[in-house]
Tab-separated table of C-alpha atoms in Angstrom:
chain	number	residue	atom	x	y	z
A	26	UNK	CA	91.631	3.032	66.722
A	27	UNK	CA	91.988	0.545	69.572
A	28	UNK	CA	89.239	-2.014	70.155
A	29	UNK	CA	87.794	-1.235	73.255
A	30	UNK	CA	84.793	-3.528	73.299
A	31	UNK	CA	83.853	-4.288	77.650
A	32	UNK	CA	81.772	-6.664	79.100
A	33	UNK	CA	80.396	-5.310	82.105
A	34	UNK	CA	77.734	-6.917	84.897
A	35	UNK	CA	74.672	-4.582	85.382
A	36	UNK	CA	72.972	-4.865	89.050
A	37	UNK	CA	70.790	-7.235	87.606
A	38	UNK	CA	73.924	-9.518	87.497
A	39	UNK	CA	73.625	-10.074	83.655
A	40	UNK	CA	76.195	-9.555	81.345
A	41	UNK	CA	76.500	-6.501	78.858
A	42	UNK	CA	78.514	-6.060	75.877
A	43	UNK	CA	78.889	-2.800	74.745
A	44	UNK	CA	78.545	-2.900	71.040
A	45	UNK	CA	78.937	0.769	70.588
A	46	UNK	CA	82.463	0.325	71.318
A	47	UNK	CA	82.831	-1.886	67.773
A	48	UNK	CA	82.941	1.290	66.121
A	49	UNK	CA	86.368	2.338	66.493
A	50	UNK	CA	87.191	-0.744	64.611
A	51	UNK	CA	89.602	0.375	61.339
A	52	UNK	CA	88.985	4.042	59.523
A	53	UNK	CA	86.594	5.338	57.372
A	54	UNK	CA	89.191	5.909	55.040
A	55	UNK	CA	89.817	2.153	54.621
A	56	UNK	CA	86.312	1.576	54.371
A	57	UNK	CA	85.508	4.162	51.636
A	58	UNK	CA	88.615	2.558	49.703
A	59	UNK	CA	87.226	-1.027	50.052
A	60	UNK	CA	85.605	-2.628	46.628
A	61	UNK	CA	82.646	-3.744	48.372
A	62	UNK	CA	81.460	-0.444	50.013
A	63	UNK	CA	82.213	1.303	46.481
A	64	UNK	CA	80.046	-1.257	44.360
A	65	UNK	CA	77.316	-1.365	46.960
A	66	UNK	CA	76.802	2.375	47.088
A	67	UNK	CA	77.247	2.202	43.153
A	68	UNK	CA	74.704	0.114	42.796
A	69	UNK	CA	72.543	1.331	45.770
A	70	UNK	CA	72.702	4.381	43.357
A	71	UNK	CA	71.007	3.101	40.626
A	72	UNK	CA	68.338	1.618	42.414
A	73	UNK	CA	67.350	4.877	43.794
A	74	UNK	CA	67.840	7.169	40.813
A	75	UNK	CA	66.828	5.136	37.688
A	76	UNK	CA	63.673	6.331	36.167
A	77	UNK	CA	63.136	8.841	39.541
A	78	UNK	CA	61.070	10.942	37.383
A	79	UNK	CA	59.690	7.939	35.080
A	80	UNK	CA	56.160	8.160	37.095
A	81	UNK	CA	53.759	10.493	38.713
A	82	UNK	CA	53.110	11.789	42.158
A	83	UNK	CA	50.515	9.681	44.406
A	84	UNK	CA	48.762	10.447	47.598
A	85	UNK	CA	50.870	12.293	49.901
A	86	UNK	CA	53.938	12.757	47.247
A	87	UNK	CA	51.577	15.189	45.581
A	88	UNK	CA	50.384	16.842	48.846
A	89	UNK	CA	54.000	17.779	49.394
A	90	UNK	CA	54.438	19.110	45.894
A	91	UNK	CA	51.162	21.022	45.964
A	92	UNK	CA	52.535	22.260	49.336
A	93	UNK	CA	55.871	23.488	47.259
A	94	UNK	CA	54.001	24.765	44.545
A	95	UNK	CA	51.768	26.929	46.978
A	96	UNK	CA	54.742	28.234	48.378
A	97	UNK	CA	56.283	29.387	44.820
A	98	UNK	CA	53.150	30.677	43.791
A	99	UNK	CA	51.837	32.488	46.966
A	100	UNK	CA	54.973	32.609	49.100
A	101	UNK	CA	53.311	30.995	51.632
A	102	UNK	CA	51.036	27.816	51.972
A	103	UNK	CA	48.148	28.879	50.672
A	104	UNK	CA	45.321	26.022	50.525
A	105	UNK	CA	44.307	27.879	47.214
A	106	UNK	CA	46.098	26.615	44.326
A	107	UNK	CA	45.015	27.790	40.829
A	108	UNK	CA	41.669	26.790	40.684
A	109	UNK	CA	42.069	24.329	43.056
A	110	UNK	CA	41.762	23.239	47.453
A	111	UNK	CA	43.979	21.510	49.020
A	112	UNK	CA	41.975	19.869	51.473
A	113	UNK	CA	43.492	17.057	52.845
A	114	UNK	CA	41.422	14.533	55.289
A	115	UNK	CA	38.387	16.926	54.687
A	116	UNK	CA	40.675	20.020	55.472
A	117	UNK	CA	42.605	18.511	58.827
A	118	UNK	CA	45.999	20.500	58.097
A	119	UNK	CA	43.703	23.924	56.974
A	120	UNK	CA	43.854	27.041	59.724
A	121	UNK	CA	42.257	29.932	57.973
A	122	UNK	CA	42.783	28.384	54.038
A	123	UNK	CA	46.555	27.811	55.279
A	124	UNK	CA	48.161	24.515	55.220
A	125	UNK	CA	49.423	24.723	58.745
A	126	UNK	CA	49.737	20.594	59.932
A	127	UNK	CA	51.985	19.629	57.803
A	128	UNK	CA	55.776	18.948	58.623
A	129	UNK	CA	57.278	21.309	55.977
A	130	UNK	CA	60.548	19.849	55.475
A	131	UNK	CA	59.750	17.719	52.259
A	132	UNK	CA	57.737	20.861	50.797
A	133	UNK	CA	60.468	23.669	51.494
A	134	UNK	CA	63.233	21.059	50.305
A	135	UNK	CA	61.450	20.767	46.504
A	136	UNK	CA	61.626	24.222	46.375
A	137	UNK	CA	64.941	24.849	44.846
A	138	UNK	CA	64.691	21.925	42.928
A	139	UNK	CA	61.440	22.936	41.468
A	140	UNK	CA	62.945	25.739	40.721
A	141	UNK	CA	65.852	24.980	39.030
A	142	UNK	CA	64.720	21.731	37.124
A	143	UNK	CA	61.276	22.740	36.834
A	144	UNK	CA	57.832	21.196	38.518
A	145	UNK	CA	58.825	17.309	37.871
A	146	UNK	CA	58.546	14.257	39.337
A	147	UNK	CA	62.563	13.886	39.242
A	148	UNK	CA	62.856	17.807	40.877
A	149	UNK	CA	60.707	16.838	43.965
A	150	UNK	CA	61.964	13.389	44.473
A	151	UNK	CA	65.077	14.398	43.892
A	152	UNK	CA	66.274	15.824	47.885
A	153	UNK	CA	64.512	12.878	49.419
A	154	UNK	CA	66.709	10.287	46.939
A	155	UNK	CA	69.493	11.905	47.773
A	156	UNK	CA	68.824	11.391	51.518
A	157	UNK	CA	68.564	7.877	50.900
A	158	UNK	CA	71.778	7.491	49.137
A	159	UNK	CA	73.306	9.125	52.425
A	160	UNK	CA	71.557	6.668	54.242
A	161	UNK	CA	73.471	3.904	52.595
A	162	UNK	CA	76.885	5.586	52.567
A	163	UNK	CA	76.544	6.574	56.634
A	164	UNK	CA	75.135	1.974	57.055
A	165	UNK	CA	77.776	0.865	54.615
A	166	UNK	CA	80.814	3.113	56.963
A	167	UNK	CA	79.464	2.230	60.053
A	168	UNK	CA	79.024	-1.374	59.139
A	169	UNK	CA	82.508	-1.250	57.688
A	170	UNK	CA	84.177	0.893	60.902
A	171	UNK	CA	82.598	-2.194	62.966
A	172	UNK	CA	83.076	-5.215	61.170
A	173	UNK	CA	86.685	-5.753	59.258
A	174	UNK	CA	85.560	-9.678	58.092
A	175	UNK	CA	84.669	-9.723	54.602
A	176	UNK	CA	82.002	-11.752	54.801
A	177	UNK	CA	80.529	-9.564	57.266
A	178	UNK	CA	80.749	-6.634	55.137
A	179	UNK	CA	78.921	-8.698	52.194
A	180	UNK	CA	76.323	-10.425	53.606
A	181	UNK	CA	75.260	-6.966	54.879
A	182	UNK	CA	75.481	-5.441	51.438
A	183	UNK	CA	74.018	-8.436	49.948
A	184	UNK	CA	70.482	-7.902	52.638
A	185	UNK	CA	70.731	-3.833	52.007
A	186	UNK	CA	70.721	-4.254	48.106
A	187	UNK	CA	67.985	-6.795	48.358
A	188	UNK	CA	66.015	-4.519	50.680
A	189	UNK	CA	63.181	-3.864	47.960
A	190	UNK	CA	61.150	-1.910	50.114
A	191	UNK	CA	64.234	0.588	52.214
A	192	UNK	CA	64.480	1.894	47.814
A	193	UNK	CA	60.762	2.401	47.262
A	194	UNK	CA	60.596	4.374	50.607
A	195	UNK	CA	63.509	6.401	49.515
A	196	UNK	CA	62.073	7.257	45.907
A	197	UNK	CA	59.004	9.228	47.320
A	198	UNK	CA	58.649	13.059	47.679
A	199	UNK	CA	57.616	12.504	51.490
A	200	UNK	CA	59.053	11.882	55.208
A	201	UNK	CA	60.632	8.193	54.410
A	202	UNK	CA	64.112	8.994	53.035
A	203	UNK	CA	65.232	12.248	55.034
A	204	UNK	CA	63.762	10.899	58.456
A	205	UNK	CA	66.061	7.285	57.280
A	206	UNK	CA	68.825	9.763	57.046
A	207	UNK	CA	68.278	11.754	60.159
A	208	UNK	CA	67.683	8.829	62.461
A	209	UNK	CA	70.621	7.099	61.315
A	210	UNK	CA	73.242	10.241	61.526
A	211	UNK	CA	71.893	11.159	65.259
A	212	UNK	CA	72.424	7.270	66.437
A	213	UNK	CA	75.876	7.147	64.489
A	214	UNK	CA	76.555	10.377	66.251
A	215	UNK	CA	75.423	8.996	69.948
A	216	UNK	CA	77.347	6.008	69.371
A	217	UNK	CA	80.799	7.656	69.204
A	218	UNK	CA	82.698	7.564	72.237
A	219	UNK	CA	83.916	10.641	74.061
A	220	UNK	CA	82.418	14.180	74.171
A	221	UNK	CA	82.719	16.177	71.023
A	222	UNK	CA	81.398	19.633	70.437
A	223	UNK	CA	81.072	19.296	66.931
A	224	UNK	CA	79.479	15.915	67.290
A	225	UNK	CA	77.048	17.467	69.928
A	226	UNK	CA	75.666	20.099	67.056
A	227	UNK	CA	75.510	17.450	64.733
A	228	UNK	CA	73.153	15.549	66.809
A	229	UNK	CA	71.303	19.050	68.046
A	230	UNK	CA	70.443	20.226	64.244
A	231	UNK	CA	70.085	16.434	62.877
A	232	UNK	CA	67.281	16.416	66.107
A	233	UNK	CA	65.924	19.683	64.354
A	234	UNK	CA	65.206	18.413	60.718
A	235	UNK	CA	64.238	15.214	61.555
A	236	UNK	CA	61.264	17.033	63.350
A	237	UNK	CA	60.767	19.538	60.649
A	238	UNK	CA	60.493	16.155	58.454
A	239	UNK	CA	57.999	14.562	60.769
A	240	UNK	CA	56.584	15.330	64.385
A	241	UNK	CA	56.548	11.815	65.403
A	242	UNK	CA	59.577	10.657	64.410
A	243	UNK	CA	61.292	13.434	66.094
A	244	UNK	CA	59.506	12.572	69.566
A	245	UNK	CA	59.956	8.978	68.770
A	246	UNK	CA	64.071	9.486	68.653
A	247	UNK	CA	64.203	11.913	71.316
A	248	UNK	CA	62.507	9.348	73.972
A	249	UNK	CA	64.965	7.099	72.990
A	250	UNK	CA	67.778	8.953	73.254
A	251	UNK	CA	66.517	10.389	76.949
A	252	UNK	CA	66.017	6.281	78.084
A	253	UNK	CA	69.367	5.358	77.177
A	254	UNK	CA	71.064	8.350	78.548
């Protein structure tokens, strides 16, 4: 692609450099060749998937499984799980014993997992790990489509792998990892130049789960895309 990057003069006189414009800098398939993206994401891998399954559920990890298992048991989320209430914040997400205020993204995405690996730790953190890991292939390619200096490329996969916290958020059954993933695709999305169709669904249904995963992200990303439209 050509580099197109502009420096314009807003009506406020300043100068503006359109960064968005770095991205048509090389090709994702040069980046997904390069050593450094491959080692990165191999070891970005590890850090999110060793011992997933090694500890239990806290807080709101198990109020999404609970959620899940409601859903197996019942076919709907039912409050009433064996002998047990799910009464979160004295009952704040409960309509009529049903767990109604509570984005159901993380719950319905354990689901299959629970099913098919059984009612682990690993099974429900498993779709939210995963989201992470597509988190830091969709940084490292955009990082790589924007910057073709090596030392660029490493000093950003040096401060990603060292990123303690960015791994614990994405090795929890909750919001952190899938609303990472969603936030990141629609502003890669935006970013591109030109109008595409294809690129306007992705943006439309990546708007849609990331408020199924949580309410105020969703608003939060939407605002922001409105302001700089």
């Amino acid at each position: 692609f050509p580099v197109t990057i502009s420096r314009n003069t807003d009506s406020s006189g300043m100068s503006v450099l359109r960064f968005q414009k770095m991205t048509e800098q090389g090709s994702s398939g040069e980046s997904l060749l390069s050593p450094i993206f491959s080692l990165t994401l191999l070891i970005a891998g590890l850090f999110i998937f060793w011992n997933l399954g090694a500890y239990s559920f806290w807080d709101d990890e198990a109020i999404d499984g609970l959620i899940a298992r409601s859903i197996i048991q019942n076919g709907r989320a039912d409050a009433l799980i064996d002998h047990n209430l799910l009464g979160y914040r004295d009952g704040a997400l409960l309509h009529a014993l049903k767990i109604e205020g509570q984005p159901p993204f993380c719950a319905f995405a354990a689901i299959p997992c629970f099913s098919v690996f059984g009612q682990t730790t690993f099974a429900g953190r498993l779709i939210p790990a995963l989201a992470g890991l597509a988190t830091v292939w969709l940084m490292l390619l955009w990082v790589f489509k924007a910057f073709k200096e090596s030392i660029m490329r490493i000093l950003f996969s040096v401060a990603l792998l060292l990123n303690v916290s960015f791994f614990l958020f994405t090795r929890q059954l909750h919001y952190y990892g899938p609303s990472m993933f969603f936030s990141l695709l629609i502003a890669y999305l935006w970013a591109q130049p030109g109008i595409s169709f294809l690129r306007l669904w992705g943006i439309g249904l990546g708007l849609f789960f990331l408020n199924l995963n949580n309410y105020l992200s969703g608003c939060l990303v939407t605002v922001m895309l409105i302001f700089d439209y």
